[in-house]
Amino acid sequence: QVHLVESGGGLVQTGGSLRLSCSASAIVFSTNAMAWFRQAPGKQRELVGTITTGGTARYVDSVKGRFTISRDNAKNTMYLQMNTLEPEDTAVYYCAAGPAVSAFDYGLANYWGQGTQVTVSR
């Protein structure tokens, strides 16, 4: 059973923008905090940011001021607005859901999406 589905990835030039979406089943979305992770080629998966069920978001330093996480509870969808993209942002982006925001810091989640590729060209 698929609980999370990402969309919106693609190829963009340096300085451009993309918006990723993560659609969730209603029960997963309403009862879990959400997060975005990414994994670049040859690197470990890293946390990008998180958002609580109440809508409080936090980010890793490398994306602060450029990325914004939001959630639409009516649509059971989380978003990642990415602006001023850099080649270093190239990665497969995954959404995740879990009961505790703190668990995301350890790479732990109960549900994972399949990932969507984001490529930023120089």
Short mmCIF file of N, CA and C in Angstrom, two decimals:
data_model
loop_
_atom_site.label_atom_id
_atom_site.label_comp_id
_atom_site.label_asym_id
_atom_site.label_seq_id
_atom_site.Cartn_x
_atom_site.Cartn_y
_atom_site.Cartn_z
N GLN A 1 0.85 -1.19 0.00
CA GLN A 1 0.00 0.00 0.00
C GLN A 1 0.89 1.24 0.00
N VAL A 2 0.67 2.11 -0.97
CA VAL A 2 1.48 3.32 -1.10
C VAL A 2 0.86 4.42 -0.27
N HIS A 3 1.67 4.98 0.63
CA HIS A 3 1.16 6.03 1.51
C HIS A 3 1.62 7.42 1.11
N LEU A 4 2.80 7.52 0.49
CA LEU A 4 3.36 8.81 0.12
C LEU A 4 3.81 8.78 -1.33
N VAL A 5 3.47 9.81 -2.07
CA VAL A 5 3.87 9.92 -3.47
C VAL A 5 4.39 11.31 -3.74
N GLU A 6 5.66 11.39 -4.17
CA GLU A 6 6.26 12.69 -4.52
C GLU A 6 6.05 12.98 -5.99
N SER A 7 6.05 14.25 -6.31
CA SER A 7 6.00 14.70 -7.70
C SER A 7 6.62 16.08 -7.79
N GLY A 8 6.91 16.51 -9.01
CA GLY A 8 7.39 17.87 -9.22
C GLY A 8 8.87 18.01 -9.51
N GLY A 9 9.60 16.92 -9.47
CA GLY A 9 11.02 17.02 -9.76
C GLY A 9 11.28 17.31 -11.23
N GLY A 10 12.53 17.60 -11.54
CA GLY A 10 12.88 17.87 -12.92
C GLY A 10 14.24 18.52 -13.03
N LEU A 11 14.51 19.07 -14.20
CA LEU A 11 15.76 19.73 -14.51
C LEU A 11 15.55 21.24 -14.51
N VAL A 12 16.42 21.94 -13.80
CA VAL A 12 16.31 23.39 -13.72
C VAL A 12 17.70 24.00 -13.73
N GLN A 13 17.81 25.21 -14.21
CA GLN A 13 19.11 25.88 -14.22
C GLN A 13 19.43 26.49 -12.86
N THR A 14 20.69 26.72 -12.63
CA THR A 14 21.13 27.38 -11.41
C THR A 14 20.38 28.69 -11.22
N GLY A 15 19.89 28.89 -10.02
CA GLY A 15 19.13 30.10 -9.71
C GLY A 15 17.63 29.94 -9.93
N GLY A 16 17.22 28.83 -10.50
CA GLY A 16 15.81 28.60 -10.78
C GLY A 16 15.06 28.07 -9.58
N SER A 17 13.79 27.74 -9.81
CA SER A 17 12.91 27.28 -8.75
C SER A 17 12.15 26.03 -9.17
N LEU A 18 11.79 25.24 -8.17
CA LEU A 18 10.93 24.08 -8.36
C LEU A 18 10.05 23.94 -7.13
N ARG A 19 8.89 23.35 -7.30
CA ARG A 19 8.05 23.01 -6.16
C ARG A 19 7.75 21.52 -6.20
N LEU A 20 8.14 20.85 -5.16
CA LEU A 20 7.84 19.43 -5.01
C LEU A 20 6.57 19.26 -4.19
N SER A 21 5.84 18.21 -4.51
CA SER A 21 4.63 17.87 -3.75
C SER A 21 4.75 16.46 -3.21
N CYS A 22 4.15 16.24 -2.08
CA CYS A 22 4.09 14.91 -1.48
C CYS A 22 2.65 14.66 -1.08
N SER A 23 1.99 13.79 -1.80
CA SER A 23 0.61 13.45 -1.51
C SER A 23 0.57 12.23 -0.59
N ALA A 24 -0.24 12.34 0.42
CA ALA A 24 -0.30 11.29 1.43
C ALA A 24 -1.72 10.77 1.60
N SER A 25 -1.81 9.56 2.11
CA SER A 25 -3.13 9.07 2.49
C SER A 25 -3.61 9.89 3.69
N ALA A 26 -4.90 10.01 3.82
CA ALA A 26 -5.46 10.89 4.83
C ALA A 26 -5.02 10.51 6.24
N ILE A 27 -5.04 9.22 6.54
CA ILE A 27 -4.72 8.80 7.90
C ILE A 27 -3.25 9.08 8.21
N VAL A 28 -2.37 8.90 7.23
CA VAL A 28 -0.95 9.16 7.45
C VAL A 28 -0.73 10.65 7.64
N PHE A 29 -1.34 11.45 6.79
CA PHE A 29 -1.08 12.88 6.81
C PHE A 29 -1.60 13.53 8.08
N SER A 30 -2.75 13.15 8.52
CA SER A 30 -3.39 13.82 9.65
C SER A 30 -2.76 13.47 10.99
N THR A 31 -2.03 12.39 11.06
CA THR A 31 -1.52 11.94 12.35
C THR A 31 0.00 11.97 12.45
N ASN A 32 0.68 12.46 11.44
CA ASN A 32 2.13 12.41 11.43
C ASN A 32 2.78 13.75 11.10
N ALA A 33 3.94 13.95 11.69
CA ALA A 33 4.81 15.00 11.20
C ALA A 33 5.38 14.55 9.86
N MET A 34 5.84 15.51 9.08
CA MET A 34 6.34 15.21 7.75
C MET A 34 7.73 15.79 7.57
N ALA A 35 8.45 15.23 6.61
CA ALA A 35 9.81 15.71 6.38
C ALA A 35 10.19 15.52 4.92
N TRP A 36 11.17 16.29 4.51
CA TRP A 36 11.83 16.10 3.21
C TRP A 36 13.28 15.70 3.47
N PHE A 37 13.71 14.67 2.77
CA PHE A 37 15.09 14.24 2.76
C PHE A 37 15.60 14.32 1.32
N ARG A 38 16.90 14.25 1.17
CA ARG A 38 17.47 14.15 -0.17
C ARG A 38 18.73 13.30 -0.13
N GLN A 39 19.02 12.70 -1.27
CA GLN A 39 20.23 11.89 -1.39
C GLN A 39 20.88 12.19 -2.72
N ALA A 40 22.07 12.76 -2.62
CA ALA A 40 22.85 13.07 -3.81
C ALA A 40 23.68 11.85 -4.20
N PRO A 41 24.10 11.77 -5.47
CA PRO A 41 24.91 10.62 -5.90
C PRO A 41 26.15 10.45 -5.06
N GLY A 42 26.37 9.25 -4.55
CA GLY A 42 27.55 8.96 -3.77
C GLY A 42 27.54 9.50 -2.36
N LYS A 43 26.43 10.05 -1.94
CA LYS A 43 26.34 10.62 -0.59
C LYS A 43 25.23 9.96 0.20
N GLN A 44 25.30 10.14 1.51
CA GLN A 44 24.25 9.62 2.37
C GLN A 44 23.01 10.49 2.28
N ARG A 45 21.89 9.88 2.56
CA ARG A 45 20.65 10.64 2.61
C ARG A 45 20.73 11.65 3.75
N GLU A 46 20.25 12.86 3.49
CA GLU A 46 20.28 13.91 4.51
C GLU A 46 18.91 14.56 4.66
N LEU A 47 18.67 15.01 5.86
CA LEU A 47 17.42 15.71 6.15
C LEU A 47 17.47 17.11 5.57
N VAL A 48 16.41 17.52 4.93
CA VAL A 48 16.30 18.87 4.38
C VAL A 48 15.50 19.76 5.33
N GLY A 49 14.36 19.26 5.79
CA GLY A 49 13.53 20.02 6.70
C GLY A 49 12.34 19.21 7.15
N THR A 50 11.67 19.74 8.16
CA THR A 50 10.54 19.03 8.74
C THR A 50 9.37 19.99 8.95
N ILE A 51 8.19 19.43 9.13
CA ILE A 51 7.02 20.25 9.45
C ILE A 51 6.12 19.43 10.37
N THR A 52 5.68 20.07 11.43
CA THR A 52 4.81 19.39 12.38
C THR A 52 3.38 19.33 11.87
N THR A 53 2.52 18.59 12.56
CA THR A 53 1.11 18.56 12.17
C THR A 53 0.50 19.94 12.29
N GLY A 54 1.03 20.77 13.16
CA GLY A 54 0.53 22.13 13.32
C GLY A 54 1.09 23.13 12.35
N GLY A 55 2.06 22.70 11.54
CA GLY A 55 2.57 23.58 10.49
C GLY A 55 3.88 24.30 10.81
N THR A 56 4.52 23.94 11.91
CA THR A 56 5.80 24.56 12.24
C THR A 56 6.92 23.87 11.47
N ALA A 57 7.66 24.64 10.71
CA ALA A 57 8.70 24.08 9.86
C ALA A 57 10.08 24.48 10.36
N ARG A 58 11.05 23.61 10.11
CA ARG A 58 12.45 23.94 10.38
C ARG A 58 13.30 23.32 9.28
N TYR A 59 14.51 23.89 9.13
CA TYR A 59 15.33 23.54 7.98
C TYR A 59 16.78 23.34 8.38
N VAL A 60 17.48 22.60 7.56
CA VAL A 60 18.92 22.52 7.74
C VAL A 60 19.53 23.82 7.23
N ASP A 61 20.71 24.14 7.73
CA ASP A 61 21.32 25.43 7.43
C ASP A 61 21.53 25.65 5.93
N SER A 62 21.84 24.60 5.20
CA SER A 62 22.19 24.76 3.80
C SER A 62 21.03 25.21 2.92
N VAL A 63 19.81 25.09 3.42
CA VAL A 63 18.65 25.48 2.60
C VAL A 63 17.85 26.62 3.23
N LYS A 64 18.23 27.06 4.41
CA LYS A 64 17.50 28.15 5.06
C LYS A 64 17.49 29.38 4.18
N GLY A 65 16.32 29.98 4.08
CA GLY A 65 16.18 31.18 3.27
C GLY A 65 15.93 30.90 1.80
N ARG A 66 16.12 29.65 1.38
CA ARG A 66 15.88 29.29 -0.02
C ARG A 66 14.72 28.32 -0.18
N PHE A 67 14.55 27.43 0.78
CA PHE A 67 13.51 26.41 0.70
C PHE A 67 12.40 26.71 1.72
N THR A 68 11.18 26.36 1.35
CA THR A 68 10.05 26.53 2.26
C THR A 68 9.19 25.27 2.23
N ILE A 69 8.92 24.74 3.41
CA ILE A 69 8.04 23.57 3.53
C ILE A 69 6.68 24.04 4.02
N SER A 70 5.64 23.53 3.42
CA SER A 70 4.29 23.84 3.85
C SER A 70 3.42 22.60 3.71
N ARG A 71 2.27 22.64 4.32
CA ARG A 71 1.34 21.51 4.20
C ARG A 71 -0.07 22.04 4.07
N ASP A 72 -0.83 21.36 3.22
CA ASP A 72 -2.23 21.69 3.00
C ASP A 72 -3.05 20.54 3.56
N ASN A 73 -3.61 20.74 4.74
CA ASN A 73 -4.30 19.65 5.40
C ASN A 73 -5.57 19.23 4.65
N ALA A 74 -6.17 20.15 3.93
CA ALA A 74 -7.39 19.81 3.17
C ALA A 74 -7.07 18.89 1.99
N LYS A 75 -5.84 18.99 1.49
CA LYS A 75 -5.44 18.19 0.33
C LYS A 75 -4.53 17.02 0.70
N ASN A 76 -4.23 16.90 1.99
CA ASN A 76 -3.31 15.85 2.44
C ASN A 76 -2.00 15.90 1.66
N THR A 77 -1.48 17.08 1.48
CA THR A 77 -0.30 17.28 0.65
C THR A 77 0.70 18.20 1.33
N MET A 78 1.96 17.81 1.25
CA MET A 78 3.05 18.65 1.74
C MET A 78 3.82 19.16 0.52
N TYR A 79 4.38 20.35 0.65
CA TYR A 79 5.11 20.97 -0.45
C TYR A 79 6.52 21.34 -0.01
N LEU A 80 7.40 21.38 -0.99
CA LEU A 80 8.74 21.91 -0.79
C LEU A 80 9.00 22.90 -1.92
N GLN A 81 8.92 24.18 -1.59
CA GLN A 81 9.22 25.24 -2.55
C GLN A 81 10.71 25.49 -2.49
N MET A 82 11.39 25.31 -3.59
CA MET A 82 12.84 25.46 -3.66
C MET A 82 13.18 26.62 -4.59
N ASN A 83 13.81 27.64 -4.05
CA ASN A 83 14.21 28.80 -4.82
C ASN A 83 15.73 28.93 -4.82
N THR A 84 16.22 29.72 -5.75
CA THR A 84 17.66 29.96 -5.86
C THR A 84 18.42 28.64 -5.81
N LEU A 85 18.03 27.73 -6.64
CA LEU A 85 18.62 26.40 -6.63
C LEU A 85 20.08 26.44 -7.10
N GLU A 86 20.86 25.55 -6.50
CA GLU A 86 22.29 25.45 -6.79
C GLU A 86 22.60 24.03 -7.26
N PRO A 87 23.66 23.84 -8.01
CA PRO A 87 24.02 22.48 -8.43
C PRO A 87 24.15 21.50 -7.26
N GLU A 88 24.54 22.01 -6.10
CA GLU A 88 24.68 21.17 -4.92
C GLU A 88 23.33 20.66 -4.40
N ASP A 89 22.25 21.21 -4.90
CA ASP A 89 20.92 20.73 -4.50
C ASP A 89 20.48 19.52 -5.33
N THR A 90 21.26 19.16 -6.33
CA THR A 90 20.93 18.01 -7.16
C THR A 90 20.90 16.74 -6.31
N ALA A 91 19.77 16.05 -6.36
CA ALA A 91 19.58 14.87 -5.52
C ALA A 91 18.23 14.25 -5.84
N VAL A 92 18.03 13.06 -5.31
CA VAL A 92 16.69 12.49 -5.26
C VAL A 92 16.07 12.96 -3.96
N TYR A 93 14.89 13.53 -4.05
CA TYR A 93 14.20 14.07 -2.88
C TYR A 93 13.09 13.11 -2.46
N TYR A 94 13.06 12.84 -1.16
CA TYR A 94 12.09 11.92 -0.60
C TYR A 94 11.25 12.62 0.45
N CYS A 95 9.99 12.33 0.49
CA CYS A 95 9.19 12.77 1.62
C CYS A 95 9.01 11.59 2.58
N ALA A 96 8.79 11.94 3.82
CA ALA A 96 8.67 10.93 4.87
C ALA A 96 7.66 11.39 5.90
N ALA A 97 7.12 10.44 6.62
CA ALA A 97 6.14 10.75 7.66
C ALA A 97 6.44 9.91 8.89
N GLY A 98 6.22 10.50 10.05
CA GLY A 98 6.45 9.79 11.29
C GLY A 98 5.83 10.52 12.46
N PRO A 99 5.70 9.87 13.59
CA PRO A 99 4.99 10.49 14.72
C PRO A 99 5.79 11.55 15.45
N ALA A 100 7.12 11.55 15.31
CA ALA A 100 7.94 12.49 16.08
C ALA A 100 8.93 13.20 15.17
N VAL A 101 8.89 14.52 15.20
CA VAL A 101 9.82 15.31 14.38
C VAL A 101 11.27 14.97 14.74
N SER A 102 11.52 14.75 16.02
CA SER A 102 12.89 14.49 16.46
C SER A 102 13.48 13.24 15.82
N ALA A 103 12.64 12.28 15.49
CA ALA A 103 13.13 11.04 14.87
C ALA A 103 13.74 11.28 13.50
N PHE A 104 13.25 12.29 12.81
CA PHE A 104 13.79 12.59 11.48
C PHE A 104 15.27 12.96 11.56
N ASP A 105 15.70 13.54 12.67
CA ASP A 105 17.11 13.89 12.83
C ASP A 105 18.02 12.67 12.76
N TYR A 106 17.45 11.51 13.03
CA TYR A 106 18.20 10.26 13.00
C TYR A 106 17.88 9.45 11.75
N GLY A 107 17.17 10.09 10.81
CA GLY A 107 16.84 9.40 9.58
C GLY A 107 15.73 8.39 9.71
N LEU A 108 14.96 8.50 10.77
CA LEU A 108 13.92 7.52 11.05
C LEU A 108 12.55 8.05 10.65
N ALA A 109 11.77 7.21 10.02
CA ALA A 109 10.40 7.56 9.63
C ALA A 109 9.61 6.28 9.46
N ASN A 110 8.32 6.39 9.63
CA ASN A 110 7.46 5.23 9.46
C ASN A 110 7.08 5.00 8.00
N TYR A 111 7.05 6.08 7.23
CA TYR A 111 6.62 5.99 5.84
C TYR A 111 7.58 6.79 4.97
N TRP A 112 7.84 6.25 3.77
CA TRP A 112 8.72 6.91 2.81
C TRP A 112 8.06 6.92 1.44
N GLY A 113 8.30 8.00 0.71
CA GLY A 113 7.91 8.03 -0.68
C GLY A 113 8.96 7.37 -1.55
N GLN A 114 8.69 7.32 -2.84
CA GLN A 114 9.59 6.64 -3.77
C GLN A 114 10.71 7.55 -4.27
N GLY A 115 10.56 8.84 -4.06
CA GLY A 115 11.58 9.80 -4.46
C GLY A 115 11.30 10.44 -5.81
N THR A 116 11.80 11.66 -5.95
CA THR A 116 11.69 12.38 -7.22
C THR A 116 13.03 13.08 -7.47
N GLN A 117 13.51 13.00 -8.71
CA GLN A 117 14.83 13.52 -9.04
C GLN A 117 14.77 15.02 -9.29
N VAL A 118 15.70 15.72 -8.68
CA VAL A 118 15.90 17.15 -8.94
C VAL A 118 17.33 17.31 -9.44
N THR A 119 17.46 17.91 -10.61
CA THR A 119 18.78 18.15 -11.19
C THR A 119 18.92 19.64 -11.49
N VAL A 120 19.98 20.23 -10.95
CA VAL A 120 20.23 21.64 -11.16
C VAL A 120 21.49 21.76 -12.02
N SER A 121 21.33 22.33 -13.20
CA SER A 121 22.46 22.44 -14.12
C SER A 121 23.23 23.73 -13.87
N ARG A 122 24.53 23.68 -14.19
CA ARG A 122 25.38 24.86 -13.98
C ARG A 122 25.21 25.87 -15.09
#
